[in-house]
PDB file of C-alpha atoms in Angstrom:
ATOM      1  CA  UNK A 275       4.226 -10.976  21.025  1.00 58.00           C
ATOM      2  CA  UNK A 276       1.166  -9.448  22.618  1.00 67.00           C
ATOM      3  CA  UNK A 277      -2.359  -9.907  21.350  1.00 90.00           C
ATOM      4  CA  UNK A 278      -2.147  -6.538  19.589  1.00 93.00           C
ATOM      5  CA  UNK A 279       1.011  -7.599  17.737  1.00 93.00           C
ATOM      6  CA  UNK A 280      -0.644 -10.821  16.590  1.00 95.00           C
ATOM      7  CA  UNK A 281      -3.762  -9.012  15.383  1.00 96.00           C
ATOM      8  CA  UNK A 282      -1.792  -6.323  13.535  1.00 97.00           C
ATOM      9  CA  UNK A 283       0.501  -8.918  11.959  1.00 97.00           C
ATOM     10  CA  UNK A 284      -2.493 -10.950  10.812  1.00 97.00           C
ATOM     11  CA  UNK A 285      -4.117  -7.868   9.285  1.00 98.00           C
ATOM     12  CA  UNK A 286      -1.005  -6.887   7.324  1.00 98.00           C
ATOM     13  CA  UNK A 287      -0.604 -10.497   6.157  1.00 98.00           C
ATOM     14  CA  UNK A 288      -4.202 -10.427   4.898  1.00 97.00           C
ATOM     15  CA  UNK A 289      -3.395  -7.337   2.844  1.00 98.00           C
ATOM     16  CA  UNK A 290      -0.359  -9.153   1.406  1.00 98.00           C
ATOM     17  CA  UNK A 291      -2.448 -12.229   0.575  1.00 98.00           C
ATOM     18  CA  UNK A 292      -4.974 -10.071  -1.274  1.00 98.00           C
ATOM     19  CA  UNK A 293      -2.237  -8.197  -3.165  1.00 98.00           C
ATOM     20  CA  UNK A 294      -0.782 -11.526  -4.309  1.00 98.00           C
ATOM     21  CA  UNK A 295      -4.189 -12.920  -5.312  1.00 97.00           C
ATOM     22  CA  UNK A 296      -5.127  -9.776  -7.231  1.00 98.00           C
ATOM     23  CA  UNK A 297      -1.888  -9.431  -9.178  1.00 97.00           C
ATOM     24  CA  UNK A 298      -1.058 -13.103  -9.752  1.00 95.00           C
ATOM     25  CA  UNK A 299      -0.499 -13.803 -13.433  1.00 95.00           C
ATOM     26  CA  UNK A 300      -1.780 -10.464 -14.713  1.00 96.00           C
ATOM     27  CA  UNK A 301      -0.255  -8.990 -17.851  1.00 95.00           C
ATOM     28  CA  UNK A 302       0.670  -5.320 -18.137  1.00 92.00           C
ATOM     29  CA  UNK A 303      -2.489  -4.536 -20.124  1.00 93.00           C
ATOM     30  CA  UNK A 304      -4.681  -6.180 -17.486  1.00 96.00           C
ATOM     31  CA  UNK A 305      -2.852  -4.344 -14.696  1.00 98.00           C
ATOM     32  CA  UNK A 306      -3.632  -1.049 -16.435  1.00 97.00           C
ATOM     33  CA  UNK A 307      -7.221  -1.785 -17.510  1.00 96.00           C
ATOM     34  CA  UNK A 308      -9.627   1.044 -16.627  1.00 96.00           C
ATOM     35  CA  UNK A 309     -13.342   0.557 -16.176  1.00 95.00           C
ATOM     36  CA  UNK A 310     -13.718   4.111 -17.512  1.00 94.00           C
ATOM     37  CA  UNK A 311     -11.396   7.046 -18.242  1.00 91.00           C
ATOM     38  CA  UNK A 312     -11.417   8.220 -14.621  1.00 93.00           C
ATOM     39  CA  UNK A 313     -11.171   4.855 -12.879  1.00 96.00           C
ATOM     40  CA  UNK A 314      -8.160   3.561 -11.000  1.00 97.00           C
ATOM     41  CA  UNK A 315      -6.187   0.644 -12.417  1.00 98.00           C
ATOM     42  CA  UNK A 316      -5.052  -2.433 -10.532  1.00 98.00           C
ATOM     43  CA  UNK A 317      -1.436  -1.299 -10.947  1.00 98.00           C
ATOM     44  CA  UNK A 318      -2.199   2.126  -9.500  1.00 98.00           C
ATOM     45  CA  UNK A 319      -4.261   0.723  -6.607  1.00 98.00           C
ATOM     46  CA  UNK A 320      -1.552  -1.753  -5.565  1.00 98.00           C
ATOM     47  CA  UNK A 321       1.226   0.824  -6.035  1.00 98.00           C
ATOM     48  CA  UNK A 322      -0.733   3.406  -4.032  1.00 98.00           C
ATOM     49  CA  UNK A 323      -1.675   1.149  -1.120  1.00 98.00           C
ATOM     50  CA  UNK A 324       1.935   0.007  -0.868  1.00 98.00           C
ATOM     51  CA  UNK A 325       3.250   3.578  -1.077  1.00 98.00           C
ATOM     52  CA  UNK A 326       0.888   4.655   1.732  1.00 98.00           C
ATOM     53  CA  UNK A 327       2.003   1.759   3.929  1.00 98.00           C
ATOM     54  CA  UNK A 328       5.678   2.421   3.168  1.00 98.00           C
ATOM     55  CA  UNK A 329       5.299   6.157   3.831  1.00 98.00           C
ATOM     56  CA  UNK A 330       3.299   5.880   7.037  1.00 98.00           C
ATOM     57  CA  UNK A 331       5.218   3.003   8.607  1.00 98.00           C
ATOM     58  CA  UNK A 332       8.599   4.519   7.736  1.00 98.00           C
ATOM     59  CA  UNK A 333       7.435   7.771   9.341  1.00 97.00           C
ATOM     60  CA  UNK A 334       6.447   6.178  12.656  1.00 97.00           C
ATOM     61  CA  UNK A 335       9.656   4.112  12.622  1.00 97.00           C
ATOM     62  CA  UNK A 336      11.792   7.186  11.937  1.00 97.00           C
ATOM     63  CA  UNK A 337      13.246   5.321   8.941  1.00 98.00           C
ATOM     64  CA  UNK A 338      13.719   5.893   5.221  1.00 98.00           C
ATOM     65  CA  UNK A 339      11.029   4.621   2.900  1.00 98.00           C
ATOM     66  CA  UNK A 340      11.907   1.459   1.010  1.00 98.00           C
ATOM     67  CA  UNK A 341      10.579   3.133  -2.157  1.00 98.00           C
ATOM     68  CA  UNK A 342      13.750   5.216  -2.316  1.00 98.00           C
ATOM     69  CA  UNK A 343      16.224   3.450  -0.041  1.00 98.00           C
ATOM     70  CA  UNK A 344      15.833   0.072  -1.770  1.00 98.00           C
ATOM     71  CA  UNK A 345      15.654   1.435  -5.330  1.00 97.00           C
ATOM     72  CA  UNK A 346      12.007   0.701  -6.084  1.00 98.00           C
ATOM     73  CA  UNK A 347      11.414   4.271  -7.289  1.00 98.00           C
ATOM     74  CA  UNK A 348      14.193   3.877  -9.858  1.00 97.00           C
ATOM     75  CA  UNK A 349      13.022   0.384 -10.817  1.00 97.00           C
ATOM     76  CA  UNK A 350       9.442   1.528 -11.425  1.00 97.00           C
ATOM     77  CA  UNK A 351      10.551   4.670 -13.291  1.00 96.00           C
ATOM     78  CA  UNK A 352       7.329   6.582 -12.652  1.00 97.00           C
ATOM     79  CA  UNK A 353       7.136  10.268 -13.636  1.00 96.00           C
ATOM     80  CA  UNK A 354       6.425  11.454 -10.086  1.00 95.00           C
ATOM     81  CA  UNK A 355       8.414  12.974  -7.290  1.00 94.00           C
ATOM     82  CA  UNK A 356       9.883  10.196  -5.147  1.00 94.00           C
ATOM     83  CA  UNK A 357       7.809  11.418  -2.182  1.00 95.00           C
ATOM     84  CA  UNK A 358       4.507  10.981  -4.046  1.00 95.00           C
ATOM     85  CA  UNK A 359       2.189   8.329  -2.597  1.00 96.00           C
ATOM     86  CA  UNK A 360      -0.686   8.780  -5.037  1.00 94.00           C
ATOM     87  CA  UNK A 361      -3.027  10.755  -2.811  1.00 94.00           C
ATOM     88  CA  UNK A 362      -5.168  13.110  -4.904  1.00 93.00           C
ATOM     89  CA  UNK A 363      -3.652  12.111  -8.230  1.00 95.00           C
ATOM     90  CA  UNK A 364      -5.448  12.976 -11.455  1.00 93.00           C
ATOM     91  CA  UNK A 365      -6.693  10.433 -13.980  1.00 94.00           C
ATOM     92  CA  UNK A 366      -3.630  11.228 -16.134  1.00 95.00           C
ATOM     93  CA  UNK A 367      -1.335  10.479 -13.206  1.00 95.00           C
ATOM     94  CA  UNK A 368      -3.197   7.234 -12.504  1.00 96.00           C
ATOM     95  CA  UNK A 369      -2.663   6.268 -16.156  1.00 95.00           C
ATOM     96  CA  UNK A 370       1.065   6.998 -15.787  1.00 96.00           C
ATOM     97  CA  UNK A 371       1.425   4.016 -13.449  1.00 97.00           C
ATOM     98  CA  UNK A 372       2.120   1.748 -16.386  1.00 96.00           C
ATOM     99  CA  UNK A 373       4.843  -0.481 -17.740  1.00 95.00           C
ATOM    100  CA  UNK A 374       5.141  -2.207 -14.369  1.00 95.00           C
ATOM    101  CA  UNK A 375       4.875  -5.941 -13.971  1.00 97.00           C
ATOM    102  CA  UNK A 376       2.921  -7.868 -11.383  1.00 97.00           C
ATOM    103  CA  UNK A 377       6.273  -9.165 -10.120  1.00 97.00           C
ATOM    104  CA  UNK A 378       7.523  -5.612  -9.511  1.00 97.00           C
ATOM    105  CA  UNK A 379       4.375  -4.706  -7.604  1.00 98.00           C
ATOM    106  CA  UNK A 380       4.618  -7.874  -5.515  1.00 98.00           C
ATOM    107  CA  UNK A 381       8.328  -7.386  -4.791  1.00 98.00           C
ATOM    108  CA  UNK A 382       7.753  -3.850  -3.526  1.00 98.00           C
ATOM    109  CA  UNK A 383       4.712  -4.853  -1.513  1.00 98.00           C
ATOM    110  CA  UNK A 384       6.473  -7.865   0.017  1.00 98.00           C
ATOM    111  CA  UNK A 385       9.447  -5.735   1.072  1.00 98.00           C
ATOM    112  CA  UNK A 386       7.157  -3.175   2.715  1.00 98.00           C
ATOM    113  CA  UNK A 387       4.993  -5.846   4.330  1.00 98.00           C
ATOM    114  CA  UNK A 388       8.031  -7.732   5.684  1.00 98.00           C
ATOM    115  CA  UNK A 389       9.420  -4.565   7.261  1.00 98.00           C
ATOM    116  CA  UNK A 390       6.013  -3.628   8.651  1.00 98.00           C
ATOM    117  CA  UNK A 391       5.549  -7.041  10.252  1.00 98.00           C
ATOM    118  CA  UNK A 392       9.074  -6.990  11.685  1.00 98.00           C
ATOM    119  CA  UNK A 393       8.354  -3.559  13.172  1.00 98.00           C
ATOM    120  CA  UNK A 394       4.923  -4.501  14.532  1.00 97.00           C
ATOM    121  CA  UNK A 395       6.491  -7.504  16.249  1.00 95.00           C
ATOM    122  CA  UNK A 396       8.678  -5.212  18.345  1.00 95.00           C
ATOM    123  CA  UNK A 397       5.888  -2.985  19.655  1.00 95.00           C
ATOM    124  CA  UNK A 398       4.672  -2.893  23.231  1.00 93.00           C
ATOM    125  CA  UNK A 399       1.360  -1.584  24.525  1.00 91.00           C
ATOM    126  CA  UNK A 400       3.163   1.606  25.557  1.00 94.00           C
ATOM    127  CA  UNK A 401       4.517   1.987  22.016  1.00 95.00           C
ATOM    128  CA  UNK A 402       1.043   1.576  20.550  1.00 96.00           C
ATOM    129  CA  UNK A 403      -0.265   4.348  22.810  1.00 96.00           C
ATOM    130  CA  UNK A 404       2.428   6.809  21.620  1.00 96.00           C
ATOM    131  CA  UNK A 405       1.035   9.885  19.868  1.00 97.00           C
ATOM    132  CA  UNK A 406       2.451  10.064  16.346  1.00 96.00           C
ATOM    133  CA  UNK A 407       0.394  12.928  14.871  1.00 94.00           C
ATOM    134  CA  UNK A 408      -0.928  15.936  16.770  1.00 95.00           C
ATOM    135  CA  UNK A 409      -2.596  17.483  13.712  1.00 95.00           C
ATOM    136  CA  UNK A 410      -5.868  15.710  14.508  1.00 93.00           C
ATOM    137  CA  UNK A 411      -8.334  15.885  17.361  1.00 94.00           C
ATOM    138  CA  UNK A 412      -7.933  13.593  19.135  1.00 94.00           C
ATOM    139  CA  UNK A 413      -4.237  13.168  18.378  1.00 96.00           C
ATOM    140  CA  UNK A 414      -3.356  10.028  16.421  1.00 97.00           C
ATOM    141  CA  UNK A 415      -1.644   7.230  18.326  1.00 97.00           C
ATOM    142  CA  UNK A 416       0.590   4.620  16.739  1.00 97.00           C
ATOM    143  CA  UNK A 417      -2.145   1.995  17.041  1.00 97.00           C
ATOM    144  CA  UNK A 418      -4.623   4.328  15.338  1.00 97.00           C
ATOM    145  CA  UNK A 419      -2.151   5.027  12.514  1.00 98.00           C
ATOM    146  CA  UNK A 420      -1.509   1.324  11.909  1.00 98.00           C
ATOM    147  CA  UNK A 421      -5.236   0.514  11.880  1.00 98.00           C
ATOM    148  CA  UNK A 422      -5.772   3.407   9.466  1.00 97.00           C
ATOM    149  CA  UNK A 423      -3.124   1.986   7.113  1.00 98.00           C
ATOM    150  CA  UNK A 424      -4.709  -1.471   7.306  1.00 98.00           C
ATOM    151  CA  UNK A 425      -8.150  -0.029   6.570  1.00 98.00           C
ATOM    152  CA  UNK A 426      -6.904   1.986   3.599  1.00 97.00           C
ATOM    153  CA  UNK A 427      -4.896  -0.955   2.259  1.00 98.00           C
ATOM    154  CA  UNK A 428      -7.812  -3.381   2.496  1.00 97.00           C
ATOM    155  CA  UNK A 429     -10.186  -0.955   0.791  1.00 97.00           C
ATOM    156  CA  UNK A 430      -7.802  -0.471  -2.136  1.00 98.00           C
ATOM    157  CA  UNK A 431      -6.969  -4.175  -2.329  1.00 98.00           C
ATOM    158  CA  UNK A 432     -10.707  -4.891  -2.493  1.00 97.00           C
ATOM    159  CA  UNK A 433     -11.126  -2.319  -5.246  1.00 98.00           C
ATOM    160  CA  UNK A 434      -8.283  -3.965  -7.179  1.00 98.00           C
ATOM    161  CA  UNK A 435      -9.930  -7.376  -6.731  1.00 98.00           C
ATOM    162  CA  UNK A 436     -13.178  -5.946  -8.081  1.00 97.00           C
ATOM    163  CA  UNK A 437     -11.394  -4.547 -11.151  1.00 97.00           C
ATOM    164  CA  UNK A 438      -9.666  -7.895 -11.692  1.00 97.00           C
ATOM    165  CA  UNK A 439     -13.066  -9.568 -11.692  1.00 96.00           C
ATOM    166  CA  UNK A 440     -14.229  -7.184 -14.408  1.00 96.00           C
ATOM    167  CA  UNK A 441     -11.034  -7.682 -16.426  1.00 94.00           C
ATOM    168  CA  UNK A 442     -11.395 -11.441 -16.325  1.00 92.00           C
ATOM    169  CA  UNK A 443     -15.017 -11.309 -17.531  1.00 90.00           C
ATOM    170  CA  UNK A 444     -14.416  -9.137 -20.586  1.00 83.00           C
TER     171      UNK A 444
END
């Protein structure tokens, strides 16, 4: 592994560690607690960050998303199109991410994280420089896309940790 592989692997592992810490032992009602009627729940935040990672990494790999290929979409039974990753969802859609256990969220996240880490371990510096999205200026390279996923994941994991802190104090 190169230095970049080690750094990326460490970052994705940190996301996983936070997901586990945030969801550990939470009941369904705590997973769906809302600070107010428009706030995101822990369940939605963890589902969303995992969906984004699954979507974006599968895309750059040229692979199917685990959400559908491994049956997580069916297992979760959410009332969304299977391609939905949560971006721009309404407060009603956020509330629809319910009836899911912490174990389900962790299982999906672990599967996505494992595949991501396996993939990252195969990358070379040339791979990381590959342009994966020309819709931006400058075009997005693979390394930029992976760092973007890590950033988004850590922000949402931190938000979920904040909500857990509130839930545990009420």
